[in-house]
Short mmCIF file of C-alpha atoms in Angstrom, two decimals:
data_model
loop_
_atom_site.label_atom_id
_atom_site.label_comp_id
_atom_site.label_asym_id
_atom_site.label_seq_id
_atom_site.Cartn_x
_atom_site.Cartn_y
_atom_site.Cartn_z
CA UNK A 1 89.23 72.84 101.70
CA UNK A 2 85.60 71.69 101.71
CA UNK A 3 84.56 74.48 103.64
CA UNK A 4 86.73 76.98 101.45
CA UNK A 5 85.72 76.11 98.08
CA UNK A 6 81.50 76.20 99.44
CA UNK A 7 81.92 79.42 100.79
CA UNK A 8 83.25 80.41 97.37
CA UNK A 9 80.83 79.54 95.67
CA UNK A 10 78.38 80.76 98.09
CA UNK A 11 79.76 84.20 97.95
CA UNK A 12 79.81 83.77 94.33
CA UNK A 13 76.29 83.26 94.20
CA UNK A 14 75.32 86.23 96.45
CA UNK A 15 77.36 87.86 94.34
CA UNK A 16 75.22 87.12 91.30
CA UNK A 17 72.43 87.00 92.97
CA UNK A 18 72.98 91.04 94.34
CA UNK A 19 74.39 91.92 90.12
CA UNK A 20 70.93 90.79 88.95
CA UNK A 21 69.08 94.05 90.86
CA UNK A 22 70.86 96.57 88.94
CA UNK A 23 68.17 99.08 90.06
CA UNK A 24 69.08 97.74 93.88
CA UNK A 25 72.78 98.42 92.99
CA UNK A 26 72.17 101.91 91.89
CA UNK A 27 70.03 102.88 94.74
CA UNK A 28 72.82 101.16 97.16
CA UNK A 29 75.85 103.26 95.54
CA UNK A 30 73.45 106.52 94.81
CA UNK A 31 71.72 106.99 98.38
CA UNK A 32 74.91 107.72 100.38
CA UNK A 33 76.04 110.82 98.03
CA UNK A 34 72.55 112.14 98.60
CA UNK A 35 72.67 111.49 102.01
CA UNK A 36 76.13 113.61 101.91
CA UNK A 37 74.84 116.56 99.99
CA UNK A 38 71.89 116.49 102.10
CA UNK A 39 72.87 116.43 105.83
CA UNK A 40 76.24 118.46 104.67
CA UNK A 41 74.06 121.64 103.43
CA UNK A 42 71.42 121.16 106.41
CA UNK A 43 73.85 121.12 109.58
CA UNK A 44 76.59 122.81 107.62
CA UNK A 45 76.78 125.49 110.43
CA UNK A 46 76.67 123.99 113.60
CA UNK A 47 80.45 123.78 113.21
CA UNK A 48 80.16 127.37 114.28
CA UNK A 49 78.85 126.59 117.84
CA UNK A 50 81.22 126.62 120.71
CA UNK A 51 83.05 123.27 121.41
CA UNK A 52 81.88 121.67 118.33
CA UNK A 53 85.70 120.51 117.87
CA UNK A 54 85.70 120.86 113.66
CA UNK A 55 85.93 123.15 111.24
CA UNK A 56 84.78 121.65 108.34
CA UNK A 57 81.56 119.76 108.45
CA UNK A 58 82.12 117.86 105.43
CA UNK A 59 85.24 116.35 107.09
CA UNK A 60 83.08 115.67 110.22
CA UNK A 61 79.93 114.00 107.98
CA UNK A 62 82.07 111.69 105.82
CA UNK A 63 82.94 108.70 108.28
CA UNK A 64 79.52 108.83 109.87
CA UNK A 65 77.96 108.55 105.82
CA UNK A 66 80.49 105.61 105.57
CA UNK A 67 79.67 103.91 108.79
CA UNK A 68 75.88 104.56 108.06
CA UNK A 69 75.63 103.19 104.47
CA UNK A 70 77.10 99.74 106.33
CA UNK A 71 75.18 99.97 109.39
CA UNK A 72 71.58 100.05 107.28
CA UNK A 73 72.62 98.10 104.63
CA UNK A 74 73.76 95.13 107.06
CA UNK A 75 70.25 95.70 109.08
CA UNK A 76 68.35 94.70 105.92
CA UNK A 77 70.72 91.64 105.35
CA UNK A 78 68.23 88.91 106.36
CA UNK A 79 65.54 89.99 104.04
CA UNK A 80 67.42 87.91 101.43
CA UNK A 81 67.44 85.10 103.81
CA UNK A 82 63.64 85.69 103.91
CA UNK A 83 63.89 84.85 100.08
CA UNK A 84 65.92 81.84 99.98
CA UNK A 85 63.31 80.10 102.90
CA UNK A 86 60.44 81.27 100.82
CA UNK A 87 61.59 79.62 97.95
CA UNK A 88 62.95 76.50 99.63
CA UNK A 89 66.08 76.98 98.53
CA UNK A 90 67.85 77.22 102.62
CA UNK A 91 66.22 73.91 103.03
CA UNK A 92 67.54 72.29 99.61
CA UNK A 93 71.33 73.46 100.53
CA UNK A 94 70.19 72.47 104.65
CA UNK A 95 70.09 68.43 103.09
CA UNK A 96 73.15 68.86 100.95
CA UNK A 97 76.64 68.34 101.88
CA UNK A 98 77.67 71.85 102.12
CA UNK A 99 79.13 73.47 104.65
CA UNK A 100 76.85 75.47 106.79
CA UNK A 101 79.00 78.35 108.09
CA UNK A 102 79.01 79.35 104.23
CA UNK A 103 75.51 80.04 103.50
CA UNK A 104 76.25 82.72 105.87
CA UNK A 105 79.58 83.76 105.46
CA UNK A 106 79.08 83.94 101.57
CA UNK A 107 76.51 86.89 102.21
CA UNK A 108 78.91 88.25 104.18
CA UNK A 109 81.45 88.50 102.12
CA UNK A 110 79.24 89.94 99.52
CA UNK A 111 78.52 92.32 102.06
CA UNK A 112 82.08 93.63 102.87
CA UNK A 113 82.71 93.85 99.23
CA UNK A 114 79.62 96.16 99.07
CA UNK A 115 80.62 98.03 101.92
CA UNK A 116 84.45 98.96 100.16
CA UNK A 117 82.85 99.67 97.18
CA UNK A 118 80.00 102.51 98.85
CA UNK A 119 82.85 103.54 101.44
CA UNK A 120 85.68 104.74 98.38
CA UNK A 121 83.09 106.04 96.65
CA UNK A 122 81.64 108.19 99.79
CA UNK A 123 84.94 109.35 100.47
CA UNK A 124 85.77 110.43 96.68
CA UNK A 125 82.64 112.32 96.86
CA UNK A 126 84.04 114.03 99.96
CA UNK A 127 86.74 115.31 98.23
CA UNK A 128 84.62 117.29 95.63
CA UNK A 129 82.69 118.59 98.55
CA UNK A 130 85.52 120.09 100.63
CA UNK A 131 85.96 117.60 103.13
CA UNK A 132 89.98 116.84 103.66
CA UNK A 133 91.35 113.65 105.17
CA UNK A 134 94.83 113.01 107.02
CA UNK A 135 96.65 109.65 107.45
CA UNK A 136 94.72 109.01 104.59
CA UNK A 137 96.28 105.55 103.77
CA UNK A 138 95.64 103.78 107.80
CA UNK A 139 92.84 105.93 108.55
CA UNK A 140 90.58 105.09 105.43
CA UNK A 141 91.74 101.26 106.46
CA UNK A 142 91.14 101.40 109.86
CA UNK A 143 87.35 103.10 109.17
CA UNK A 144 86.67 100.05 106.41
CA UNK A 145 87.62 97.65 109.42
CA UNK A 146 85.70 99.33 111.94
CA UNK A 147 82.79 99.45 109.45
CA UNK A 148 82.76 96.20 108.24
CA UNK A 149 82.79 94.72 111.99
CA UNK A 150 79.66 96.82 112.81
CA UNK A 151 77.97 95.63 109.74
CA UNK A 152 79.19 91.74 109.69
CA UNK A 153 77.62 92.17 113.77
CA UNK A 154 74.78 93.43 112.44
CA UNK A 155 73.97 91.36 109.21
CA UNK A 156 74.50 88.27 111.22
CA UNK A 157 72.23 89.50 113.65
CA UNK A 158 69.56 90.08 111.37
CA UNK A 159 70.41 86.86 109.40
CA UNK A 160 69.78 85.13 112.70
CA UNK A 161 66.55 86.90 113.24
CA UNK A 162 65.04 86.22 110.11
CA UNK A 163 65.51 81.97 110.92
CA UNK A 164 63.89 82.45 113.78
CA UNK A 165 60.88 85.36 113.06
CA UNK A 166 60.27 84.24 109.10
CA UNK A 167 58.19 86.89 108.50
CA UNK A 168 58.61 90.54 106.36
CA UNK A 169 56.99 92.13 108.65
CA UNK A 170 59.22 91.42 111.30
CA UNK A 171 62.60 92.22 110.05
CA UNK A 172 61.05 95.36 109.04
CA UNK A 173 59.47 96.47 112.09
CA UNK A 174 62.79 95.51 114.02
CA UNK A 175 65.07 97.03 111.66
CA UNK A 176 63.12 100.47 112.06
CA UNK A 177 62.81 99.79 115.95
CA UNK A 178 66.69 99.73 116.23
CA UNK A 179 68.46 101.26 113.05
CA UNK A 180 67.34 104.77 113.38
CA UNK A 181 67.74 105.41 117.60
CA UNK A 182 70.94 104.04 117.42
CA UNK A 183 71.76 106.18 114.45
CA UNK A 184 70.88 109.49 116.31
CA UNK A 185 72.07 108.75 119.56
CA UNK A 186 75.87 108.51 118.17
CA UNK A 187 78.27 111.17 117.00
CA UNK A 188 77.18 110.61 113.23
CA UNK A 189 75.80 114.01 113.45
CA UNK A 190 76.08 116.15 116.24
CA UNK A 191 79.66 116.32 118.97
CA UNK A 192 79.33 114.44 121.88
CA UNK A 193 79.94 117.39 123.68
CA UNK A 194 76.58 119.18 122.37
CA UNK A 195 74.26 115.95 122.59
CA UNK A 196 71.80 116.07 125.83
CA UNK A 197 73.70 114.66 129.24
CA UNK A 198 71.37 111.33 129.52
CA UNK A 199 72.09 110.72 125.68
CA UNK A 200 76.15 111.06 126.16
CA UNK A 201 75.72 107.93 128.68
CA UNK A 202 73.76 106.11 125.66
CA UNK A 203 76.43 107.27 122.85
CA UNK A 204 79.39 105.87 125.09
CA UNK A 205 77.59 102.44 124.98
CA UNK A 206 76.37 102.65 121.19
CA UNK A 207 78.17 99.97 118.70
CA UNK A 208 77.56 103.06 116.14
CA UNK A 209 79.23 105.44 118.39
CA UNK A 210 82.30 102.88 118.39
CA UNK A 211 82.78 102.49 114.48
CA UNK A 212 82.62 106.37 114.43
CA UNK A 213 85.30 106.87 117.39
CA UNK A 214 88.01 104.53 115.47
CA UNK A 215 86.68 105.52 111.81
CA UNK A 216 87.09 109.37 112.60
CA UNK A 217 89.71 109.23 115.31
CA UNK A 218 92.37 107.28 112.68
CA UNK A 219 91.50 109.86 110.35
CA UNK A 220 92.96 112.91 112.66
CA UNK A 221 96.00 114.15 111.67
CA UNK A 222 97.26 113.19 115.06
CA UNK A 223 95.67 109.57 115.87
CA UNK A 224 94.64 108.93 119.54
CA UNK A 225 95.07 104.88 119.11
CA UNK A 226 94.59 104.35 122.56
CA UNK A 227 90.64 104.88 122.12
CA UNK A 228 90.91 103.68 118.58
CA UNK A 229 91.95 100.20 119.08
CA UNK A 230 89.69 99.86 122.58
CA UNK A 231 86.42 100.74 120.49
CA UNK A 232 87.68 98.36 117.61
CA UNK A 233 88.01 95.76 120.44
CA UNK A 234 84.25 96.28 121.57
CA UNK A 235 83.73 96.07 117.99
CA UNK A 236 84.96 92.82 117.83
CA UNK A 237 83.49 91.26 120.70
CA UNK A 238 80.24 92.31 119.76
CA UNK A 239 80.76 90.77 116.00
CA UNK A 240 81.77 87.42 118.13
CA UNK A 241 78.75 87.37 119.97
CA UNK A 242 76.54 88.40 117.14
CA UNK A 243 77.84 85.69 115.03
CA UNK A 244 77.73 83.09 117.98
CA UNK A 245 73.69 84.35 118.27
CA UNK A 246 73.19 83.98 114.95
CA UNK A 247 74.57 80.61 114.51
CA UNK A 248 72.51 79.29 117.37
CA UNK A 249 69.27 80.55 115.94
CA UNK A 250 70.83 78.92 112.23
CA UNK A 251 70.89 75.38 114.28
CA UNK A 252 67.77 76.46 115.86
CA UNK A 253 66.18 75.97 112.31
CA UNK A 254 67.73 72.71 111.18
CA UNK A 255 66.15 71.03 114.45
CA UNK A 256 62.49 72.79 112.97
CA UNK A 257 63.20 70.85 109.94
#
């Protein structure tokens, strides 16, 4: 129950914490729409080369907006660590009795919650842009799962990073370094079928590439699950071994103490 009730109030203090940037909470729900107005309208007709496989690139663009919006938000996750060591406030909870698993958990629960929020919105937004959805009800739940294990893999990835680099700079510079190449080297944009032969190989083995797979194949009108649950899967092992990575660079820090 101990560890229940801190993560709580953890998560209720991210919570607060993310409510008192209302200019960061307008730019998080804004940026996604624009990001769907913009890349629908500029690759808008590419659906009309061969073997593209849709019709409607609205339709198309809407998971990978969803999936992005989490994947980028999560890679900027430990900047808030960042602000917790600056102000010694990690070290004050690291002496208290609180449970450690939720000074991280908390954030990422925060983080889901942001990620249902931007992901109902995107998809509303989709609607009034043409874009059409089928097996609306498991599809839209099977993209939020897919897209919150990419981004609680992530987050706690960059959580761990920023315990062990402590510096701005850093998260930055490795945030850039890996959030934009794997971004373009999945399906977010372009069909597999069209990207260059040695990028297909790098798609196939892209954690972006896997949210999109499950996210936009449970969203067919005729579900291939087959694929869908073996890319959640990967999903899942990678969130394991993120979290396990990130915890060891969390204990990492205590010993620095």
């Amino acid at each position: 129950m101990n560890a229940l009730s801190d993560t709580w109030y953890m998560t209720g203090r991210a919570f607060r914490a993310f409510l008192r940037q209302p200019m960061f909470v307008a730019f998080t729900l804004i940026q996604p729409m624009i990001w769907l107005l913009l890349f629908g309208q500029l690759f808008k007709s590419i659906t009309q080369l061969p073997n593209f496989g849709a019709a409607n690139y609205e339709t198309y663009l809407v998971p990978s907006i969803v999936v992005m919006s989490a994947f980028f938000g999560a890679g900027w996750g430990g900047m808030a660590i960042l602000d917790d060591l600056k102000r010694g406030v990690l070290d004050r909870f690291l002496v208290s009795p609180v449970s450690r698993s939720s000074l991280i958990v908390g954030r990422l629960l925060v983080q889901v919650l942001s990620i249902v929020i931007q992901a109902a919105i995107i998809l509303l937004m989709g609607l009034a842009v043409g874009a059409s959805y089928h097996n609306v009800v498991l599809g839209v739940l099977v993209l939020m799962v897919a897209s919150n294990l990419l981004a609680t893999a992530i987050g706690a990835l960059s959580y761990g990073l920023a315990l062990v680099v402590r510096r701005e700079e850093s998260i930055i510079a490795a945030s850039n370094f890996v959030l934009m190449p794997l971004q373009f080297t999945s399906t977010g944009f372009m069909a597999l079928s069209l990207i260059p032969h040695w990028m297909q190989d790098v798609t196939r083995y892209n954690p972006v590439n896997w949210t999109l797979v499950a996210g936009r194949g449970a969203l067919d009108s005729n579900p291939a699950w087959s694929p869908i649950f073996e890319n959640l899967g990967y999903l899942l092992v990678l969130m394991v071994a993120c979290a396990w990575l990130s915890t060891r660079a969390f204990r990492s820090y205590q010993r620095s103490m």
